[in-house]
Coordinates of C-alpha atoms in Angstrom, one line a residue:
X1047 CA 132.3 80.9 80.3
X1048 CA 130.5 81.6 83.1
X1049 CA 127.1 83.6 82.9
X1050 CA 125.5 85.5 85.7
X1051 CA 122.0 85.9 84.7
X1052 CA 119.3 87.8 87.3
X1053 CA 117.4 85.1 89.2
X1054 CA 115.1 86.2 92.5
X1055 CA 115.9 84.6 95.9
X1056 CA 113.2 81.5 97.0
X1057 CA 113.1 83.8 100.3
X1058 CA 112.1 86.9 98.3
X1059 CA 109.6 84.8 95.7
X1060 CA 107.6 83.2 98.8
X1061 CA 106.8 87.0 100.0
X1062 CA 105.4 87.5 97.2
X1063 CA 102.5 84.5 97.9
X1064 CA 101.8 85.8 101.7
X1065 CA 97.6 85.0 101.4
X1066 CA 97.1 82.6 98.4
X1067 CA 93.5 81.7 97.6
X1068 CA 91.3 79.8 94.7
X1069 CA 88.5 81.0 93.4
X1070 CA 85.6 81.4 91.0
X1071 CA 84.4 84.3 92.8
X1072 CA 86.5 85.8 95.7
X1073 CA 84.4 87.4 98.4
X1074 CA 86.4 89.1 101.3
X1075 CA 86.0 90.1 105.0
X1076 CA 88.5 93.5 106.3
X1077 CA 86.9 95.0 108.9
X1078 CA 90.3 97.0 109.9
X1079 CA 89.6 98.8 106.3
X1080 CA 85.7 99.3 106.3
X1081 CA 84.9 102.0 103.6
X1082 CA 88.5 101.8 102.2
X1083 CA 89.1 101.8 98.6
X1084 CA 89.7 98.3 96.9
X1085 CA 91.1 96.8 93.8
X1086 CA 90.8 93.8 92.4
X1087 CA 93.1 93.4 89.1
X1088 CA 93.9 90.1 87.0
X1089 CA 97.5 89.7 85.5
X1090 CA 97.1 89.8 82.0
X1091 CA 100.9 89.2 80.6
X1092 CA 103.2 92.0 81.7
X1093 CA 100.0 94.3 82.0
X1094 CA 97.2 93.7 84.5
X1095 CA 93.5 94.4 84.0
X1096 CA 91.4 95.9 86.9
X1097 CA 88.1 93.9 86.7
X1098 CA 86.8 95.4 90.5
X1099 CA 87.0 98.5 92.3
X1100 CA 84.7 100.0 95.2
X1101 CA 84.6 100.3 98.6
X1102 CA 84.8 97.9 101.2
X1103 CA 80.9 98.2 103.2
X1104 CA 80.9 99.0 106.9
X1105 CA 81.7 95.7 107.7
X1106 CA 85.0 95.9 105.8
X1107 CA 82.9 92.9 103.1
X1108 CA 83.3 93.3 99.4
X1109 CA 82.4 90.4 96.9
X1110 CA 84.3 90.3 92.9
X1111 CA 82.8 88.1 90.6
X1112 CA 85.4 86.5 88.1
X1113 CA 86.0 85.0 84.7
X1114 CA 84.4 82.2 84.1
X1115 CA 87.0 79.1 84.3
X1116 CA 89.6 81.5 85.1
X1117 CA 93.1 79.8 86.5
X1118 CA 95.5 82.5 87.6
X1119 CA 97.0 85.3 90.2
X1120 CA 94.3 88.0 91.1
X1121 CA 95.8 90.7 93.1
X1122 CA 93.4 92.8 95.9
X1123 CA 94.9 95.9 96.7
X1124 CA 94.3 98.7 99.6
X1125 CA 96.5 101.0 97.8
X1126 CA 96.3 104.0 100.8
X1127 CA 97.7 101.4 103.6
X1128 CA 100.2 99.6 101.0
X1129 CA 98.4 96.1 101.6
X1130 CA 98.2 93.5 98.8
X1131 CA 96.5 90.2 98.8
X1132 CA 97.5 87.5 96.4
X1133 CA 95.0 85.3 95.6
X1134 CA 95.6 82.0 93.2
X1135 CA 92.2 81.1 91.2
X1136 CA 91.4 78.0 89.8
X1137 CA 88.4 78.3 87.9
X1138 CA 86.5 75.9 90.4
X1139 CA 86.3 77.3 94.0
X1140 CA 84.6 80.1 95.7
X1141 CA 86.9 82.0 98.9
X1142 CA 85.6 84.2 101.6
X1143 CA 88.7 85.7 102.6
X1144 CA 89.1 88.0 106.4
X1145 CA 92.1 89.1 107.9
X1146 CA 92.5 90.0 111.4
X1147 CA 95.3 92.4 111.6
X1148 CA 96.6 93.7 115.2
X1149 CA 96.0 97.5 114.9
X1150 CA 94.2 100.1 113.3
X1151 CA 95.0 100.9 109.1
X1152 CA 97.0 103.4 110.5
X1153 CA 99.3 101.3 111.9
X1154 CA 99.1 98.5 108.8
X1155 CA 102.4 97.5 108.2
X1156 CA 102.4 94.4 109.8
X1157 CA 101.7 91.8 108.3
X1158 CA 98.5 89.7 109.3
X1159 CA 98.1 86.2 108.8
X1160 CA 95.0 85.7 106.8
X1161 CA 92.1 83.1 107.4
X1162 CA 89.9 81.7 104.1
X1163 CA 87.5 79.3 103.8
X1164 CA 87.0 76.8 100.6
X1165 CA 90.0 76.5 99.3
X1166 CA 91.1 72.9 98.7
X1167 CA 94.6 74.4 96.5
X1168 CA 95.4 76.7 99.1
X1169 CA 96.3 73.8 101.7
X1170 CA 98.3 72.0 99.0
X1171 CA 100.2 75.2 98.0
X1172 CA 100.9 75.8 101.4
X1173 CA 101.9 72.8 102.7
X1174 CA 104.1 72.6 99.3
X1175 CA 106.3 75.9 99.8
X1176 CA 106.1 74.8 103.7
X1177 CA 107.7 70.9 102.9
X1178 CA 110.6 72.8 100.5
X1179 CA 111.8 75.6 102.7
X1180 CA 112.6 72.9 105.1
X1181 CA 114.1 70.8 103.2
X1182 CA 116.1 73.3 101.3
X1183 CA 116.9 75.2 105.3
X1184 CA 118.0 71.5 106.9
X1185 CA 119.9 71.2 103.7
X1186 CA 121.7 73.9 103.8
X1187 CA 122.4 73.7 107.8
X1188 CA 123.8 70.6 107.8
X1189 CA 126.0 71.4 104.6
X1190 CA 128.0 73.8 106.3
X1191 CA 128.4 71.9 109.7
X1192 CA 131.9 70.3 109.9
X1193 CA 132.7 66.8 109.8
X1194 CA 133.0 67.0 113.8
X1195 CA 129.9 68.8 115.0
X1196 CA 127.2 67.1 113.6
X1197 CA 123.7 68.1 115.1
X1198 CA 122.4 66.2 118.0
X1199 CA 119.8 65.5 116.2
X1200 CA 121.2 63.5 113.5
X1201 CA 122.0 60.4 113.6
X1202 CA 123.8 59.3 110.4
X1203 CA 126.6 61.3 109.5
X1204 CA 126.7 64.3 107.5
X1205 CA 127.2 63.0 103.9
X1206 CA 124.6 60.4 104.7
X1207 CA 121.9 62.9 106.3
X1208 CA 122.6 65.2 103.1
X1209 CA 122.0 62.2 100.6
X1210 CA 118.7 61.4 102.3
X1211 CA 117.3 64.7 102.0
X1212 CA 118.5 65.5 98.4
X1213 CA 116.1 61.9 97.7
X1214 CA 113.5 63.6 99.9
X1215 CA 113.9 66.9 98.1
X1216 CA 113.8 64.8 94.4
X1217 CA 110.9 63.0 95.3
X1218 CA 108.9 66.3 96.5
X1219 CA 110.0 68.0 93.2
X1220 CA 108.4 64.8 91.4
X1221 CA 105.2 64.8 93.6
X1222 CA 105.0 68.6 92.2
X1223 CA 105.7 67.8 88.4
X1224 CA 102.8 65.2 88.2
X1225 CA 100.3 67.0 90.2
X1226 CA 97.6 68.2 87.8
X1227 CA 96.7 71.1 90.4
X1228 CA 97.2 74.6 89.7
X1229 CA 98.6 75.3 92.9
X1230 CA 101.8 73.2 91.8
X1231 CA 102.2 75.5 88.8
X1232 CA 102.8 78.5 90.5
X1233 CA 105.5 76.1 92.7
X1234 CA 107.6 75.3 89.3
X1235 CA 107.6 78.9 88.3
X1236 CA 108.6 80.3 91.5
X1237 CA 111.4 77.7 91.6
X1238 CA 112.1 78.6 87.6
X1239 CA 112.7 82.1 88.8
X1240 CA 114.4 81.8 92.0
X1241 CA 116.8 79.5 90.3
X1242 CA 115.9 76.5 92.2
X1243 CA 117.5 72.6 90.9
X1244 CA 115.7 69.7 91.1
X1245 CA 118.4 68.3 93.2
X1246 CA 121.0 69.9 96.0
X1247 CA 124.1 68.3 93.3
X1248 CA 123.2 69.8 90.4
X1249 CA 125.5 72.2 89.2
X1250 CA 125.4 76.0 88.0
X1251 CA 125.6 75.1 84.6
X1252 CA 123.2 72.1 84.9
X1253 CA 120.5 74.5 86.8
X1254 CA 120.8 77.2 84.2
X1255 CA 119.9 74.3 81.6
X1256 CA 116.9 73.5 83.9
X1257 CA 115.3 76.4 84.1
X1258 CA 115.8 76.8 80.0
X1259 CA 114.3 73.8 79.3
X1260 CA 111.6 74.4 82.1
X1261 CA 110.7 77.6 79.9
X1262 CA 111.2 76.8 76.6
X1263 CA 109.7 72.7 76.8
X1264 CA 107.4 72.3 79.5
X1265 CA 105.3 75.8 81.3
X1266 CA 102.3 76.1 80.1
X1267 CA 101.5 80.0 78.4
X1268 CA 98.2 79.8 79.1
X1269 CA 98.8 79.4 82.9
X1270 CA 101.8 81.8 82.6
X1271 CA 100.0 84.6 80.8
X1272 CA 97.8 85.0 84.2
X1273 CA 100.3 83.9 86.9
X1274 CA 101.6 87.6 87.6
X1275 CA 105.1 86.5 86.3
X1276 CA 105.4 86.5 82.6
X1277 CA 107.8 89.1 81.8
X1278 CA 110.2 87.4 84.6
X1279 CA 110.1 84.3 82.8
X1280 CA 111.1 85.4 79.7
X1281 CA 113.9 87.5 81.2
X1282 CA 115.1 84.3 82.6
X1283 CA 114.7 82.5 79.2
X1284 CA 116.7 85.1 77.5
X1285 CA 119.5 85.4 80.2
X1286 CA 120.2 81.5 80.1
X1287 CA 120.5 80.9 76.4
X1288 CA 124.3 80.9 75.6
X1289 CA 123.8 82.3 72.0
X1290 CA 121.8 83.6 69.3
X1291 CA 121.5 80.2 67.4
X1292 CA 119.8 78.4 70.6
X1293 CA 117.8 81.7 71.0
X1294 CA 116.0 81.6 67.7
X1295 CA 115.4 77.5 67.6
X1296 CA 114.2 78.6 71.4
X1297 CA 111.8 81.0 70.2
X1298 CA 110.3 78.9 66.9
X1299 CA 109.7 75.9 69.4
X1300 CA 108.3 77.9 71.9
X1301 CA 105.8 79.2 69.0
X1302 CA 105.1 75.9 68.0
X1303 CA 104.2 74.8 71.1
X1304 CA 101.0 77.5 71.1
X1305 CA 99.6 75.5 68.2
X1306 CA 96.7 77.1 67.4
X1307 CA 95.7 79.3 70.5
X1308 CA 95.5 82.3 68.0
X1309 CA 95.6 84.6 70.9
X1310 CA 98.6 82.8 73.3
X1311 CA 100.7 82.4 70.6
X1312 CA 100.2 85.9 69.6
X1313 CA 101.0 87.0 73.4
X1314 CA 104.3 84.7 72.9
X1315 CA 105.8 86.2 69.9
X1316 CA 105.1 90.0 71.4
X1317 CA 107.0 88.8 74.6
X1318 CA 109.5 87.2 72.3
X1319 CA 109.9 90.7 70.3
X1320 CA 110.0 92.4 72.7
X1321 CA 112.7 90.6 74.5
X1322 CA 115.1 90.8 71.5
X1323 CA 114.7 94.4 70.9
X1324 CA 115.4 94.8 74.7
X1325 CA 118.8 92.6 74.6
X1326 CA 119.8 94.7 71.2
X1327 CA 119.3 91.3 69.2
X1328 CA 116.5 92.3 66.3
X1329 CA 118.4 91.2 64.0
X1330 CA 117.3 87.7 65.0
X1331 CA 113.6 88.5 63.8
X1332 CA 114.4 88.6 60.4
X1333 CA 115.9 85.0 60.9
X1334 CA 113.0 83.8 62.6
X1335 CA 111.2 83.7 59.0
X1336 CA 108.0 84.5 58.0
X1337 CA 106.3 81.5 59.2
X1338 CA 107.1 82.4 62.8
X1339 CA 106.9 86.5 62.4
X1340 CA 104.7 88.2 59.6
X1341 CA 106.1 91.9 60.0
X1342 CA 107.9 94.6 58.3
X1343 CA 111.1 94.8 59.5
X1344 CA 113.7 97.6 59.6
X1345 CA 114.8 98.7 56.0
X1346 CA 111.6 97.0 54.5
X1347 CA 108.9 98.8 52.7
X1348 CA 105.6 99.4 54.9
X1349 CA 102.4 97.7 53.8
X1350 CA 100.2 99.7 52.5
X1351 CA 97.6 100.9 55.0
X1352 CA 93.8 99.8 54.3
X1353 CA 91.6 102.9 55.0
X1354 CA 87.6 101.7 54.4
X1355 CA 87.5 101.0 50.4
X1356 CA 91.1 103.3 49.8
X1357 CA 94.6 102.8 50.3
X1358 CA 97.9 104.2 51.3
X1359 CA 101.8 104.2 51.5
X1360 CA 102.3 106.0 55.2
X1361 CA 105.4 107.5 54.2
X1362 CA 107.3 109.6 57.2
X1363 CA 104.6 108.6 59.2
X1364 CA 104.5 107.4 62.8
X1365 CA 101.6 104.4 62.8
X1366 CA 100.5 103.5 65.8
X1367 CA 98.1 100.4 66.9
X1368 CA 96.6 100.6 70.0
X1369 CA 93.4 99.5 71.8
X1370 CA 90.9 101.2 73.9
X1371 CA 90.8 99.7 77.8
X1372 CA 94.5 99.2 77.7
X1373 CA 96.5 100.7 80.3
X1374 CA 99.9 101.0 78.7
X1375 CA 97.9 102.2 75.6
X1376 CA 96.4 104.9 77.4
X1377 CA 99.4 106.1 79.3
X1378 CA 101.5 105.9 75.6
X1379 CA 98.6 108.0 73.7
X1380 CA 98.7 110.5 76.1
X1381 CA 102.2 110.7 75.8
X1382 CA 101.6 110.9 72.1
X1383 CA 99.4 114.0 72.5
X1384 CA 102.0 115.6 74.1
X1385 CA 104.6 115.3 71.3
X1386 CA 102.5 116.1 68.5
X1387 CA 103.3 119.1 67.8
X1388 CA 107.0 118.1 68.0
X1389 CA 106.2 115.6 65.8
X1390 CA 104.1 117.7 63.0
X1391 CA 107.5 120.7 63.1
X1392 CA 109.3 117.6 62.0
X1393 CA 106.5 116.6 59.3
X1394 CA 105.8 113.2 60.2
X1395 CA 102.4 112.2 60.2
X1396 CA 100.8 110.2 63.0
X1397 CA 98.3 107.3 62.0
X1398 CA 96.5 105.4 64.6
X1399 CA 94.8 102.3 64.1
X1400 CA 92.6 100.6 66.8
X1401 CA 91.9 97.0 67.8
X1402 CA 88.7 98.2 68.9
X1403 CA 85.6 96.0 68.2
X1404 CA 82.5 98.5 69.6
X1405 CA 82.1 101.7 67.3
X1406 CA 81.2 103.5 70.2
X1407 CA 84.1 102.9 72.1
X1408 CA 86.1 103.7 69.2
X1409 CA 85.0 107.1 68.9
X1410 CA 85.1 108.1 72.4
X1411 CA 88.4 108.1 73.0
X1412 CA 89.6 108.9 69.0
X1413 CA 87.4 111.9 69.9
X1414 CA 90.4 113.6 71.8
X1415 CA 93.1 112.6 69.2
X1416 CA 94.5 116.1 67.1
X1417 CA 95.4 114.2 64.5
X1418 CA 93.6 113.8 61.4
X1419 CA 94.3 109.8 60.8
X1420 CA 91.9 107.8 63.0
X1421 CA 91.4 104.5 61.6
X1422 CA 89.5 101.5 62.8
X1423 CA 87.7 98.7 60.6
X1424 CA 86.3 96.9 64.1
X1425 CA 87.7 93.6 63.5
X1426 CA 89.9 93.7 66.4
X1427 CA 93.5 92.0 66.0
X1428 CA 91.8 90.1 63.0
X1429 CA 91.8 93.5 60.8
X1430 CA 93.6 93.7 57.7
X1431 CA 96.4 96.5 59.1
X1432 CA 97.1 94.6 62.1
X1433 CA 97.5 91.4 60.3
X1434 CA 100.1 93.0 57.1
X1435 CA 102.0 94.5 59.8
X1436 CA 102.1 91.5 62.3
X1437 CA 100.5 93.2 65.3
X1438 CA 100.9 91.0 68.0
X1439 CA 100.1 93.1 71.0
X1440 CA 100.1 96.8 71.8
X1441 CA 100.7 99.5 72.1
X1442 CA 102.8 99.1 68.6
X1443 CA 104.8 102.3 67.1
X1444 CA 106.3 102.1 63.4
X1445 CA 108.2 104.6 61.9
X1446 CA 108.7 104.9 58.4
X1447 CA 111.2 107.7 56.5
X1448 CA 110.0 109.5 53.3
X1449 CA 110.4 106.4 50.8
X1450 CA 107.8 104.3 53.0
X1451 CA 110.4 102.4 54.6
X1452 CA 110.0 101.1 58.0
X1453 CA 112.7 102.9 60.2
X1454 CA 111.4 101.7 63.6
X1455 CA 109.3 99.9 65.7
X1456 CA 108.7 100.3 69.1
X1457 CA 107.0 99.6 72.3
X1458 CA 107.1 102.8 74.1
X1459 CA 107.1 106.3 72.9
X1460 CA 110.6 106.9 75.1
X1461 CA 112.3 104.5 72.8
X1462 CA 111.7 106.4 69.7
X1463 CA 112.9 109.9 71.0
X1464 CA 115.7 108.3 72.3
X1465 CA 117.2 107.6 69.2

């Protein structure tokens, strides 16, 4: 049976890399946007953190130190004018980075072609998405010539001029698998989303296989997790499994392959929850066994929750783990604060439990809660209540009915009232 699964065009991937830079620190040069606000976030899963924000001096110059060893996507934003900068890190290089746009901020909707400095990658990357549109564009063009009107410029016929540049095309995708640079990374995924084959003759089936293998076998999570396209991938992932069976042997394998990255692996079962919940297939976590997945499910009794030296049954409660500095955490408590009072006329009490590890933190934003429940024991993802209910990322909502029985659990707030 055929499957139509939501892939991105190569066209539309590449416009999404117009200035890619590596860097250790990334130090940039904009005199068009002098005293213009600036951004500077790091992908962080489906999320992204904001690590630098200021404005750009009179001379448009503004400097963003960076994680040490850091490989991924950093994203520099001039939000007012609508201009993004992607910029590829490798842990390794420092980047001054200017643009020369034609025309004032006002008129900044053309695109400029940036200039950079230091950035060995950037060349390869370049040259790399450069080499493969051609390839993939001469392809294509002589494909669809007939038999009779060959381009001048070739001389072999057709069938022969297509073999040689499928070998060509082969041989590039090789150069790319056993490159050890990050740069060649970001060219698998790209071609993993845009639903690229590693040759012009393999077939929709055989591609679809590809790219599941690709995901499940070979990318790296660690790389993945700060590329800018994790939740992509996994859409991909679910899309081109043909059934449950291969879905869960996907998901344990793709657990396995963490090992003992505490923290990656964590990331890859919360992208692998939430991916089932989204596709209406939770009834595969239960299969996926304890080993994999240590969490109440649906129609299971809650854990009790630890509460300093006490304990408690949270029964028609509403528990939610969160974390101070989160974004979607902040967004969904505010939310929260907003439906209290819904939430207390229908007598459910709301529990929150934070990952947070400093105590003044903690209470600066709990401070503003209305609820009573406000619990943190400042071990972080490590605590006792985030380990019993297999916390794996948040924001996290559980919902348990009158007998302590977990009814629901959640990702967003919307998903709760919607049932």
């Amino acid at each position: 049976m055929h499957k139509t699964i939501r892939l991105f065009s190569i066209q539309s991937l590449l416009l999404l890399l117009p200035s890619i830079f590596f860097a250790q620190s990334v130090s940039v040069r904009l005199p068009w946007y002098a005293g213009r606000d600036y951004y500077f976030c790091l992908p962080e899963g489906a999320k992204e953190d904001t690590i630098g924000r200021g404005k750009l001096d009179a001379g448009g110059r503004a400097s963003v130190t960076l994680p040490r060893n850091y490989r991924g996507v950093g994203r520099l934003s001039i939000r007012k004018y609508g201009k993004i900068w992607n910029i590829v890190i490798n842990g390794k290089e420092d980047v001054l980075m200017s643009e020369a746009p034609s025309g004032s901020p006002e008129g900044a909707g053309q695109e400029a072609s940036p200039v950079f400095e230091g950035s060995a990658e950037n060349s390869f990357l370049i040259n790399s998405l450069a080499r493969q549109n051609k390839i993939i564009s001469e392809y294509v063009e002589v494909s669809g010539r007939p038999q009779n009107q060959s381009p001048s410029y070739v001389l072999a016929p057709p069938e022969q001029h297509m073999l040689a540049l499928d070998n060509e095309y082969k041989t590039f995708r090789k150069e790319i698998n056993d490159s050890p640079l990050y740069a060649a990374r970001i060219v698998e995924i790209l071609n993993c989303l845009s639903g690229t084959g590693s040759s012009f003759n393999v077939s929709q089936e055989g591609i679809l296989e590809e790219l599941r293998d690709f995901i499940v076998g070979k990318v790296d999570f660690g790389d993945l997790y700060t590329s800018g396209f994790w939740q992509p991938v996994f859409e991909v992932w679910v899309q081109t499994s043909v059934n449950d069976s291969l879905l869960l042997n996907d998901a344990r394998h793709m657990i396995d392959r963490c090992g003992n990255d505490i923290f990656i692996r964590r990331e890859v079962t919360q992208a692998i929850i939430r991916m089932f919940t989204k596709y209406a297939k939770d009834a595969l976590l239960a299969e996926l066994g304890t080993e994999y997945l240590t969490m109440p499910l649906n129609g299971q009794p809650a854990p009790e929750i630890v509460a300093g030296d006490s304990l408690f049954l949270p029964k028609h409660s509403l528990i939610v783990f969160y974390e101070t500095g989160c974004g979607n955490c902040h967004n969904e408590l505010e939310e929260l604060k907003s439906k209290y009072k819904l939430l207390t006329d229908n007598n459910i009490r709301v529990i929150t439990i934070s990952a947070d590890v400093d105590r003044n933190v903690f209470v600066e934003t709990a401070t503003g809660f209305p609820w009573v429940d406000k619990l943190c024991d400042f071990k972080g993802f490590d605590g006792e209540n985030f380990h019993n209910y297999g916390i794996v990322g948040t924001p996290t909502f559980i919902l348990t009915d009158r007998e302590g029985i977990v009814r629901g659990r959640y990702a967003q707030l919307r998903e709760l009232f919607k049932n």
